[in-house]
XYZ file of C-alpha atoms in Angstrom:
668
model
C -16.057 -46.886 -26.855
C -15.223 -46.291 -23.159
C -11.761 -47.059 -21.826
C -11.050 -47.634 -18.127
C -7.325 -47.055 -17.640
C -5.203 -47.957 -14.579
C -8.099 -47.333 -12.200
C -7.412 -47.391 -8.449
C -9.751 -46.522 -5.589
C -8.950 -46.457 -1.885
C -11.281 -46.056 1.088
C -9.756 -45.506 4.533
C -6.375 -46.815 3.365
C -8.044 -49.975 2.001
C -7.695 -50.669 -1.710
C -10.998 -51.303 -3.485
C -9.577 -51.321 -7.031
C -5.888 -51.794 -7.768
C -4.707 -50.520 -11.161
C -7.400 -52.168 -13.308
C -8.055 -51.568 -16.996
C -10.665 -52.715 -19.519
C -12.684 -51.407 -22.467
C -16.449 -51.189 -22.976
C -17.186 -51.808 -26.658
C -20.247 -50.923 -28.673
C -23.013 -53.543 -28.276
C -21.313 -55.097 -25.240
C -23.737 -56.508 -22.670
C -21.603 -56.690 -19.538
C -22.582 -58.242 -16.208
C -20.511 -56.736 -13.390
C -20.328 -59.357 -10.627
C -18.584 -59.849 -7.292
C -19.340 -60.270 -3.619
C -21.180 -57.583 -1.644
C -18.805 -54.688 -0.977
C -16.468 -55.582 -3.865
C -17.120 -52.201 -5.507
C -19.644 -52.903 -8.257
C -21.827 -49.853 -7.581
C -18.713 -47.719 -7.108
C -17.483 -48.793 -10.543
C -20.744 -47.716 -12.175
C -20.658 -44.350 -10.414
C -17.080 -43.742 -11.616
C -17.999 -44.582 -15.225
C -21.046 -42.312 -14.930
C -18.805 -39.490 -13.695
C -20.514 -39.270 -10.296
C -17.434 -40.326 -8.332
C -13.724 -39.735 -8.845
C -11.130 -42.511 -8.559
C -7.995 -42.224 -6.419
C -5.927 -42.606 -9.587
C -6.406 -43.591 -13.206
C -9.080 -42.348 -15.564
C -12.162 -43.249 -17.571
C -11.816 -42.085 -21.172
C -15.201 -41.328 -22.765
C -15.394 -40.085 -26.380
C -16.820 -36.583 -26.678
C -20.134 -37.499 -28.318
C -20.793 -40.640 -26.240
C -23.875 -40.402 -24.028
C -24.267 -42.366 -20.795
C -27.521 -43.294 -19.056
C -27.279 -44.293 -15.384
C -30.013 -46.062 -13.397
C -29.120 -46.059 -9.684
C -30.472 -48.461 -7.061
C -32.518 -45.684 -5.472
C -34.769 -43.425 -7.509
C -34.327 -39.652 -7.274
C -37.468 -38.407 -8.961
C -38.806 -34.977 -8.105
C -42.080 -35.620 -6.301
C -43.457 -32.204 -7.234
C -43.593 -33.151 -10.931
C -46.162 -35.241 -12.760
C -45.277 -38.392 -14.676
C -45.322 -36.648 -18.056
C -43.269 -33.722 -16.736
C -40.681 -36.097 -15.306
C -40.447 -38.097 -18.539
C -40.205 -34.899 -20.572
C -36.832 -34.364 -18.875
C -35.519 -37.002 -21.292
C -35.634 -34.357 -24.021
C -33.815 -31.655 -22.073
C -30.714 -32.359 -24.199
C -32.618 -31.138 -27.288
C -33.128 -27.757 -25.652
C -29.431 -27.630 -24.758
C -28.502 -28.452 -28.360
C -30.689 -25.586 -29.568
C -29.072 -23.166 -27.116
C -25.614 -24.307 -28.183
C -26.524 -23.827 -31.861
C -27.737 -20.294 -31.123
C -24.429 -19.449 -29.437
C -22.429 -20.864 -32.363
C -24.487 -18.899 -34.905
C -23.977 -15.712 -32.879
C -20.224 -16.374 -32.833
C -20.238 -16.992 -36.592
C -21.980 -13.664 -37.213
C -19.343 -11.785 -35.185
C -16.233 -13.372 -36.723
C -14.496 -11.913 -39.789
C -11.634 -14.398 -40.260
C -13.429 -16.046 -43.176
C -10.350 -17.818 -44.549
C -9.105 -19.303 -41.280
C -9.255 -22.995 -40.348
C -11.096 -22.127 -37.131
C -13.860 -20.375 -39.102
C -14.265 -23.394 -41.389
C -14.312 -25.729 -38.356
C -17.059 -23.597 -36.802
C -19.136 -23.862 -39.983
C -18.691 -27.660 -39.981
C -19.709 -27.873 -36.325
C -22.816 -25.780 -36.976
C -23.781 -27.993 -39.935
C -23.260 -31.153 -37.893
C -25.214 -29.852 -34.892
C -28.013 -28.541 -37.132
C -28.353 -31.965 -38.725
C -28.477 -33.718 -35.361
C -30.995 -31.209 -34.007
C -33.185 -31.606 -37.105
C -33.214 -35.377 -36.593
C -34.172 -35.006 -32.944
C -36.921 -32.475 -33.690
C -38.320 -34.495 -36.595
C -39.693 -36.985 -34.083
C -42.844 -36.112 -32.216
C -41.624 -36.041 -28.622
C -45.102 -36.085 -27.121
C -46.108 -39.071 -29.221
C -42.908 -40.912 -28.314
C -43.479 -40.277 -24.610
C -47.061 -41.489 -24.792
C -46.083 -44.603 -26.742
C -43.316 -45.463 -24.290
C -45.383 -44.925 -21.138
C -48.358 -46.901 -22.456
C -45.975 -49.659 -23.542
C -44.693 -49.805 -19.983
C -48.211 -50.261 -18.631
C -49.185 -46.729 -17.640
C -52.697 -45.479 -18.306
C -53.171 -42.158 -20.056
C -54.990 -40.990 -16.950
C -51.740 -41.573 -15.028
C -49.746 -39.027 -17.032
C -50.840 -36.032 -14.970
C -50.533 -37.708 -11.571
C -47.586 -36.892 -9.301
C -44.724 -39.365 -9.295
C -45.006 -39.537 -5.496
C -48.268 -41.479 -5.893
C -46.538 -44.486 -7.452
C -44.823 -47.501 -5.901
C -41.097 -48.122 -6.213
C -41.589 -50.472 -9.156
C -43.654 -47.966 -11.114
C -41.232 -45.146 -10.303
C -38.476 -47.371 -11.675
C -40.471 -47.613 -14.921
C -40.638 -43.818 -15.113
C -36.853 -43.673 -14.916
C -36.556 -46.474 -17.473
C -38.873 -44.548 -19.802
C -36.570 -41.525 -19.538
C -33.540 -43.673 -20.346
C -35.284 -45.262 -23.326
C -36.271 -41.911 -24.765
C -32.748 -40.526 -24.339
C -31.294 -43.479 -26.294
C -27.870 -43.330 -24.609
C -24.822 -45.005 -26.118
C -24.042 -46.731 -22.821
C -26.536 -47.873 -20.179
C -25.342 -48.351 -16.587
C -27.899 -50.266 -14.519
C -27.432 -50.863 -10.786
C -29.746 -53.628 -9.515
C -32.495 -52.783 -12.023
C -34.697 -55.746 -10.995
C -34.918 -54.746 -7.320
C -38.497 -53.683 -6.524
C -39.604 -54.428 -10.089
C -42.546 -56.732 -10.678
C -42.568 -59.553 -13.191
C -43.902 -57.463 -16.061
C -41.228 -54.810 -15.542
C -38.419 -57.370 -15.645
C -39.821 -58.948 -18.795
C -40.038 -55.536 -20.463
C -36.524 -54.590 -19.373
C -35.083 -57.813 -20.789
C -36.814 -57.123 -24.103
C -35.606 -53.517 -24.162
C -31.987 -54.378 -23.402
C -32.002 -57.160 -26.008
C -33.498 -55.126 -28.844
C -33.095 -51.387 -28.177
C -29.995 -50.779 -26.081
C -26.489 -50.168 -27.351
C -23.783 -50.977 -24.775
C -24.951 -52.127 -21.337
C -23.106 -52.536 -18.025
C -25.335 -53.922 -15.302
C -25.136 -55.104 -11.719
C -27.762 -57.699 -10.873
C -28.144 -60.761 -8.704
C -30.943 -62.233 -10.794
C -29.320 -65.191 -12.597
C -32.036 -65.643 -15.214
C -32.092 -61.923 -15.992
C -28.372 -61.504 -16.573
C -28.168 -64.786 -18.502
C -30.870 -63.565 -20.884
C -29.275 -60.137 -21.349
C -25.478 -60.317 -21.120
C -22.734 -61.676 -23.367
C -19.749 -60.688 -21.226
C -18.985 -61.021 -17.510
C -16.491 -58.954 -15.504
C -15.814 -60.135 -11.962
C -14.350 -57.821 -9.313
C -12.342 -59.760 -6.727
C -9.468 -58.816 -4.431
C -9.230 -55.392 -6.102
C -8.645 -56.971 -9.515
C -10.939 -57.830 -12.403
C -11.388 -61.018 -14.402
C -12.907 -60.508 -17.834
C -14.856 -63.304 -19.570
C -16.532 -63.013 -22.983
C -19.429 -65.255 -21.915
C -22.716 -64.938 -20.033
C -22.992 -65.596 -16.314
C -23.780 -69.325 -16.363
C -20.736 -70.064 -18.510
C -18.669 -67.689 -16.370
C -19.493 -69.715 -13.244
C -18.015 -72.817 -14.864
C -14.904 -71.011 -16.076
C -14.456 -69.269 -12.728
C -14.542 -72.595 -10.915
C -11.750 -73.840 -13.167
C -9.780 -70.634 -12.530
C -10.103 -70.914 -8.749
C -9.052 -74.567 -8.876
C -5.984 -73.562 -10.880
C -5.294 -70.774 -8.388
C -5.536 -73.220 -5.504
C -3.206 -75.733 -7.148
C -0.682 -73.000 -7.912
C -1.042 -71.658 -4.346
C -0.440 -75.094 -2.767
C 2.555 -75.732 -5.033
C 4.000 -72.349 -4.126
C 3.427 -72.950 -0.406
C 5.317 -76.251 -0.683
C 8.145 -74.518 -2.528
C 8.297 -71.794 0.137
C 8.265 -74.373 2.949
C 11.089 -76.372 1.320
C 13.165 -73.237 0.814
C 12.618 -72.074 4.406
C 13.523 -75.540 5.686
C 16.775 -75.497 3.668
C 17.657 -72.030 4.992
C 16.939 -73.018 8.587
C 18.908 -76.276 8.264
C 22.087 -74.794 6.793
C 21.892 -71.226 8.161
C 24.938 -71.649 10.418
C 27.122 -73.834 8.167
C 29.915 -71.876 6.539
C 30.184 -74.310 3.649
C 26.549 -73.632 2.711
C 26.601 -69.864 3.172
C 26.452 -69.082 -0.563
C 23.539 -71.477 -1.141
C 21.678 -70.097 1.892
C 22.092 -66.511 0.694
C 20.918 -67.527 -2.768
C 17.828 -69.234 -1.356
C 17.015 -66.222 0.824
C 17.150 -63.905 -2.200
C 15.038 -66.368 -4.162
C 12.461 -66.448 -1.355
C 12.276 -62.656 -1.210
C 11.597 -62.416 -4.949
C 8.655 -64.826 -4.935
C 5.399 -63.095 -5.840
C 2.885 -64.630 -3.463
C -0.203 -66.165 -5.054
C -3.563 -65.177 -3.546
C -6.748 -67.190 -3.796
C -9.874 -65.073 -4.384
C -11.298 -63.676 -1.176
C -14.742 -65.109 -1.922
C -13.314 -68.515 -1.106
C -11.662 -67.393 2.121
C -14.836 -66.248 3.913
C -18.266 -67.753 3.936
C -21.537 -66.665 5.436
C -22.666 -69.083 8.142
C -26.433 -68.663 8.251
C -28.672 -70.959 10.262
C -32.035 -70.004 11.679
C -32.612 -71.097 15.286
C -34.769 -74.222 15.795
C -38.437 -73.302 15.438
C -40.617 -73.735 18.551
C -43.574 -76.005 17.811
C -46.689 -74.129 16.701
C -50.235 -75.236 16.016
C -50.969 -77.368 12.964
C -52.206 -74.372 10.955
C -50.144 -71.174 11.498
C -52.275 -69.141 9.035
C -55.952 -69.661 8.184
C -57.577 -67.103 5.857
C -61.326 -67.107 5.203
C -62.737 -64.605 2.677
C -60.030 -62.059 3.491
C -60.195 -58.850 1.484
C -58.562 -55.451 1.379
C -59.703 -52.277 -0.332
C -58.414 -48.722 -0.491
C -61.407 -46.521 -1.111
C -63.158 -47.813 -4.231
C -60.191 -49.898 -5.277
C -60.549 -53.551 -4.226
C -57.015 -54.928 -4.091
C -58.097 -58.529 -3.481
C -61.150 -60.218 -2.035
C -62.407 -63.643 -0.932
C -58.870 -64.879 -0.257
C -59.363 -68.282 1.371
C -56.476 -70.610 2.112
C -54.723 -72.536 4.878
C -50.972 -72.758 5.432
C -49.928 -75.842 7.363
C -47.109 -76.069 9.879
C -43.765 -76.585 8.150
C -44.963 -75.533 4.685
C -42.893 -73.178 2.558
C -45.033 -71.121 0.182
C -44.472 -68.291 -2.306
C -46.539 -65.182 -3.035
C -46.046 -64.176 -6.686
C -47.651 -61.630 -8.982
C -47.444 -58.102 -10.231
C -46.640 -55.072 -8.077
C -49.792 -53.640 -6.588
C -51.810 -56.873 -6.701
C -51.573 -57.277 -2.938
C -48.651 -59.531 -2.021
C -47.077 -57.234 0.546
C -50.523 -56.026 1.566
C -51.633 -59.534 2.518
C -48.397 -59.870 4.486
C -49.329 -56.681 6.361
C -52.758 -58.183 7.038
C -51.124 -61.292 8.498
C -48.935 -59.025 10.637
C -52.113 -57.139 11.684
C -50.552 -53.862 10.578
C -53.541 -52.734 8.494
C -57.329 -53.316 8.720
C -58.978 -55.878 6.423
C -62.266 -57.696 5.897
C -62.916 -61.379 6.463
C -61.423 -63.728 9.009
C -57.653 -64.211 9.366
C -56.501 -66.476 12.173
C -52.940 -66.908 13.392
C -52.434 -70.360 14.890
C -51.578 -71.386 18.432
C -48.110 -70.444 19.694
C -47.132 -68.830 16.378
C -44.134 -66.509 16.665
C -43.536 -64.442 13.538
C -40.201 -63.267 12.185
C -40.806 -60.564 9.543
C -38.313 -59.223 7.008
C -39.822 -56.280 5.109
C -38.716 -54.935 1.712
C -37.327 -51.770 3.271
C -35.792 -53.472 6.306
C -32.248 -52.429 5.400
C -33.337 -48.799 4.870
C -34.684 -48.619 8.440
C -31.206 -49.022 9.944
C -29.617 -46.047 11.719
C -26.746 -45.120 9.400
C -24.873 -43.057 11.990
C -24.068 -45.946 14.368
C -21.731 -48.905 13.955
C -22.543 -52.444 12.899
C -21.929 -53.695 16.446
C -24.124 -51.023 18.037
C -26.926 -51.816 15.580
C -27.216 -55.324 17.017
C -26.249 -54.409 20.577
C -29.217 -52.037 20.835
C -31.796 -54.714 19.990
C -30.171 -57.773 21.594
C -31.368 -58.791 25.055
C -30.353 -61.378 27.632
C -27.569 -63.902 27.041
C -27.546 -63.208 23.308
C -25.605 -59.986 23.996
C -22.542 -62.064 24.943
C -22.604 -63.679 21.489
C -22.931 -60.569 19.329
C -19.335 -60.755 18.069
C -19.790 -64.421 17.126
C -23.033 -63.679 15.272
C -21.467 -60.756 13.397
C -18.508 -62.937 12.467
C -20.855 -65.579 11.064
C -22.354 -62.859 8.856
C -18.900 -61.735 7.649
C -18.787 -58.694 9.951
C -15.871 -59.992 11.975
C -12.907 -57.952 13.251
C -12.765 -54.319 12.150
C -15.887 -54.730 9.997
C -18.052 -54.688 13.132
C -16.819 -51.158 13.910
C -17.835 -49.730 10.513
C -20.646 -47.219 10.412
C -23.776 -48.484 8.722
C -23.711 -45.632 6.186
C -20.520 -46.962 4.533
C -21.956 -50.460 3.977
C -23.089 -51.653 0.564
C -26.718 -52.549 -0.084
C -26.008 -56.251 0.348
C -24.119 -55.698 3.587
C -27.022 -53.676 4.990
C -29.404 -56.475 4.042
C -27.197 -59.000 5.823
C -27.114 -56.784 8.906
C -30.905 -56.447 8.878
C -31.211 -60.228 8.507
C -29.394 -60.726 11.824
C -32.463 -59.353 13.614
C -34.330 -62.504 12.625
C -31.777 -64.574 14.530
C -32.097 -62.772 17.838
C -35.055 -64.850 19.003
C -36.524 -68.190 17.845
C -39.566 -67.928 15.560
C -41.682 -70.543 13.827
C -43.224 -68.447 11.014
C -40.799 -66.604 8.736
C -42.323 -63.982 6.441
C -39.722 -62.718 3.971
C -40.722 -59.875 1.624
C -38.178 -59.704 -1.224
C -35.315 -60.968 0.974
C -32.839 -61.335 -1.917
C -32.746 -57.684 -2.972
C -29.123 -56.476 -2.901
C -27.739 -59.908 -1.905
C -24.970 -61.345 -4.055
C -25.558 -64.740 -5.639
C -23.434 -66.717 -3.192
C -25.289 -65.191 -0.229
C -28.627 -65.872 -1.936
C -27.693 -69.548 -2.226
C -26.747 -69.671 1.464
C -30.003 -67.942 2.469
C -31.964 -70.375 0.328
C -30.322 -73.370 2.003
C -30.924 -71.882 5.463
C -34.635 -71.463 4.666
C -34.811 -75.040 3.352
C -33.242 -76.287 6.591
C -35.572 -74.168 8.745
C -38.056 -76.419 10.548
C -40.827 -73.834 10.798
C -43.263 -72.329 8.291
C -42.126 -69.863 5.601
C -43.910 -67.323 3.383
C -41.676 -65.812 0.678
C -42.673 -62.828 -1.458
C -40.335 -62.872 -4.450
C -40.071 -62.518 -8.218
C -36.816 -64.510 -8.352
C -37.555 -67.790 -10.156
C -34.165 -69.321 -9.431
C -34.441 -68.538 -5.719
C -37.917 -70.054 -5.420
C -37.069 -73.218 -7.365
C -36.731 -76.174 -5.002
C -37.588 -73.964 -2.026
C -41.388 -73.689 -2.040
C -44.016 -76.412 -2.361
C -47.017 -74.181 -2.935
C -47.546 -70.954 -4.890
C -50.196 -68.281 -4.331
C -50.804 -66.156 -7.423
C -52.024 -62.584 -6.909
C -53.880 -60.987 -9.810
C -57.184 -59.522 -10.954
C -58.275 -59.017 -7.351
C -57.960 -62.714 -6.524
C -55.536 -64.952 -4.666
C -55.252 -68.355 -6.342
C -53.564 -71.395 -4.835
C -51.364 -73.663 -6.953
C -50.070 -76.876 -5.415
C -46.484 -77.673 -6.310
C -43.271 -75.778 -6.851
C -42.573 -72.740 -8.975
C -41.836 -74.666 -12.176
C -45.027 -76.692 -11.848
C -46.872 -73.410 -11.466
C -45.207 -72.070 -14.619
C -46.011 -75.233 -16.526
C -49.672 -74.994 -15.578
C -49.644 -71.411 -16.794
C -48.050 -72.584 -20.040
C -45.206 -70.177 -19.471
C -41.484 -70.724 -19.632
C -40.640 -67.789 -17.399
C -42.086 -66.336 -14.235
C -41.781 -62.902 -15.819
C -44.388 -63.872 -18.446
C -47.016 -64.430 -15.759
C -48.557 -61.010 -16.336
C -49.461 -61.739 -19.957
C -52.357 -63.914 -18.842
C -54.047 -61.489 -16.430
C -57.699 -61.544 -17.492
C -58.716 -58.065 -16.407
C -57.455 -54.935 -14.697
C -59.393 -52.342 -12.749
C -58.965 -48.612 -13.221
C -56.667 -47.023 -10.679
C -58.089 -45.231 -7.696
C -56.771 -42.374 -5.643
C -54.084 -43.302 -3.135
C -55.198 -44.276 0.382
C -55.289 -41.826 3.223
C -52.367 -41.524 5.541
C -54.423 -43.309 8.178
C -54.668 -46.431 6.027
C -50.957 -46.575 5.349
C -49.347 -44.141 2.997
C -46.234 -46.295 2.721
C -48.190 -49.363 1.670
C -47.513 -51.066 -1.606
C -51.089 -50.251 -2.600
C -50.964 -46.515 -1.998
C -50.165 -45.956 -5.641
C -52.271 -45.554 -8.698
C -50.085 -48.066 -10.547
C -51.691 -50.982 -8.716
C -53.983 -51.855 -11.628
C -53.202 -51.721 -15.291
C -54.876 -52.338 -18.637
C -54.975 -55.821 -20.095
C -52.416 -56.745 -22.700
C -53.214 -59.501 -25.200
C -51.638 -62.822 -24.352
C -48.919 -63.931 -26.699
C -47.334 -67.303 -27.026
C -43.689 -67.422 -25.938
C -41.304 -68.007 -28.829
C -40.209 -71.558 -29.437
C -36.603 -72.192 -28.562
C -34.284 -75.058 -27.781
C -34.294 -76.055 -24.129
C -31.106 -75.596 -22.173
C -29.709 -78.440 -20.091
C -30.918 -76.744 -16.899
C -34.451 -76.353 -18.283
C -34.560 -79.985 -19.426
C -33.419 -81.041 -15.972
C -36.129 -78.914 -14.393
C -38.748 -80.537 -16.623
C -37.608 -83.978 -15.500
C -37.809 -82.831 -11.902
C -41.335 -81.482 -12.512
C -42.460 -84.834 -13.890
C -41.067 -86.689 -10.875
C -42.628 -84.222 -8.451
C -45.947 -84.500 -10.266
C -45.924 -88.302 -10.015
C -44.948 -88.082 -6.356
C -47.930 -85.828 -5.602
C -50.270 -88.412 -7.131
C -48.715 -91.086 -4.904
C -48.992 -88.875 -1.828
C -52.638 -88.112 -2.602
C -53.399 -91.838 -2.956
C -51.631 -92.545 0.334
C -53.660 -89.830 2.063
C -56.915 -91.320 0.717
C -55.911 -94.765 2.002
C -55.091 -93.324 5.431
C -58.407 -91.499 5.743
C -60.387 -94.538 4.525
C -58.661 -96.731 7.113
C -59.431 -94.232 9.861
C -63.047 -94.003 8.704
C -63.356 -97.781 8.740
C -62.047 -97.898 12.294
C -64.447 -95.127 13.351
C -67.425 -96.851 11.720
C -66.488 -100.101 13.467
C -66.567 -98.303 16.811
C -69.973 -96.826 16.015
C -71.284 -100.251 14.989
C -70.025 -101.662 18.279
C -71.985 -99.030 20.195
C -69.005 -96.853 21.154
C -70.744 -93.529 20.542
C -69.347 -91.535 23.407
C -67.683 -88.139 22.971
C -67.528 -86.433 19.579
C -67.235 -89.590 17.494
C -69.998 -88.499 15.089
C -68.329 -85.103 14.589
C -65.095 -86.972 13.990
C -66.781 -89.177 11.396
C -68.269 -86.138 9.648
C -64.862 -84.462 9.565
C -63.305 -87.605 8.074
C -65.974 -87.534 5.364
C -65.039 -83.938 4.527
C -61.328 -84.796 4.597
C -61.948 -87.721 2.249
C -63.826 -85.506 -0.213
C -60.989 -82.976 -0.112
C -58.369 -85.708 -0.542
C -60.263 -87.156 -3.511
C -60.399 -83.700 -5.097
C -56.669 -83.229 -4.592
C -56.037 -86.678 -6.091
C -58.142 -85.813 -9.147
C -56.287 -82.517 -9.598
C -52.894 -84.169 -9.121
C -53.753 -86.980 -11.550
C -55.075 -84.589 -14.177
C -52.073 -82.296 -13.803
C -49.711 -85.276 -14.109
C -51.427 -86.474 -17.281
C -51.384 -83.006 -18.839
C -47.747 -82.471 -17.878
C -46.739 -85.864 -19.292
C -48.556 -85.097 -22.543
C -46.899 -81.673 -22.888
C -43.418 -82.993 -22.200
C -43.928 -85.832 -24.667
C -44.503 -83.386 -27.530
């Protein structure tokens, strides 16, 4: 359907694409992958006609329509939701205008027997038929059906698009694309800033409604569920695989191993040839052989191993200074904007060294609670930050706050202080900004490169509480894996706000679910949380929300216009829960279930060990009291041990019950 022919792109004398060609067929679901800066977004812009290549062309049939969803929304904030979505039908008006012009031309012409006249009649008939089909559908009804299906309330239709969060604005753009029904969909990081419900809807739409799709995404589960073909951009070339991403990873590993073997064999051949030339260079009897070997050496086409294997991000957070035992203690914390109560009675304690996740729908308060912890916005209740807690905060829009007119080096040089300034080049090199890359202006960096640059700020001083709000947006999959390992190795406490199931798996040991104005604690990892919810995907979490409040007006500028909760889309109507379809488990899912069972059993053992420890300490305390050693706060200590024992017994009961339920479910 679309043919990319001999495409080459150069930036500042550097080749981004080198004479590449491929075809996008009808019903293709293509994942465009590659390291940050490889040119994925550039490729989409070229196909969409928004950017011109240095050479080559993209051949698009005349009647083929293309829908492009960029990383950043460009909605007109002066329009309402319904007015913005109505733009999806602007092509119908253009078709009507074109038909009027053709009819006017037909009325003026007198060459009734000519081929051109007959062709004009055929074109008018064809366009009239297409226009009749378009107009036969009730556009207003289609718009309403689509918006309500995406979670909008009818009362939202006449609100300005500027009142909605990034995730809800993304849905507006998706609604426009759905209504246009393009032949080819180009999606650039569509899951960034989307909540769980949005991702679930988008997967369903792409699987059932879309024609051809080319998407850039770093969400493994998402692209595995959607795509059937993977195109990798590496070293200016492309590698085309007719498989989804998981299978591609296996095949790519085999390809790189073959490349490496061929490279090593070639290097040995080159070394042997050079040794022969050097040995017999000055012997007259070997002159012919030497000349022959030199020509042979010059003709060798050097094998290159993919650049992704030649450079690797070296990310390690500095050792965390010791903090108090409880870095965050929340007691009945609540936040409201006007009449809209975002969440209330949030009570929990995060212990030193714990790694926890905040999950839930956009607008339910994840980022807002983070802002409360950072003391950026007012709230109700009691929120205590522990002794000697030093917070490192990575916000969703951290990369967008960079000054795009200065260089990478200057970006870090301006915030670095003390001895760290002598190590800026080393730090930049560890983040793959070595050499000339450090002199690039920020504005020419890709989204992932900007995120990496913003991440360096967290390394400039030691912290012991990391708060990461959607840290994986724009990062390629290899960098996400490295970031995940660095967080696992970090000795301090971590709070991660994320919708990425694969990223959270094995990283967090506790999950806080935001929904229906509540914050609920779930002990265990992300898959244990999903199992308790009887879900097989984090994106299905929203199906079980019990109630939604009506939206309220956005908060005043004083309360934080840029907040996640400044939008009317923070609360939505309830959708009936549906059971996920039965399907055969993949090997990875079966492995995760086995891991869940082991983790569940381990939690029971840990709870029993904690009970034994507390009972032993209580026995020792009671023995001291019996012996008359009642000095100090021994009675307070005994009372606290009683409370700890009750809490430990409750945790043991929960862990035991969860283990039994999990064992029963997995045995079915």
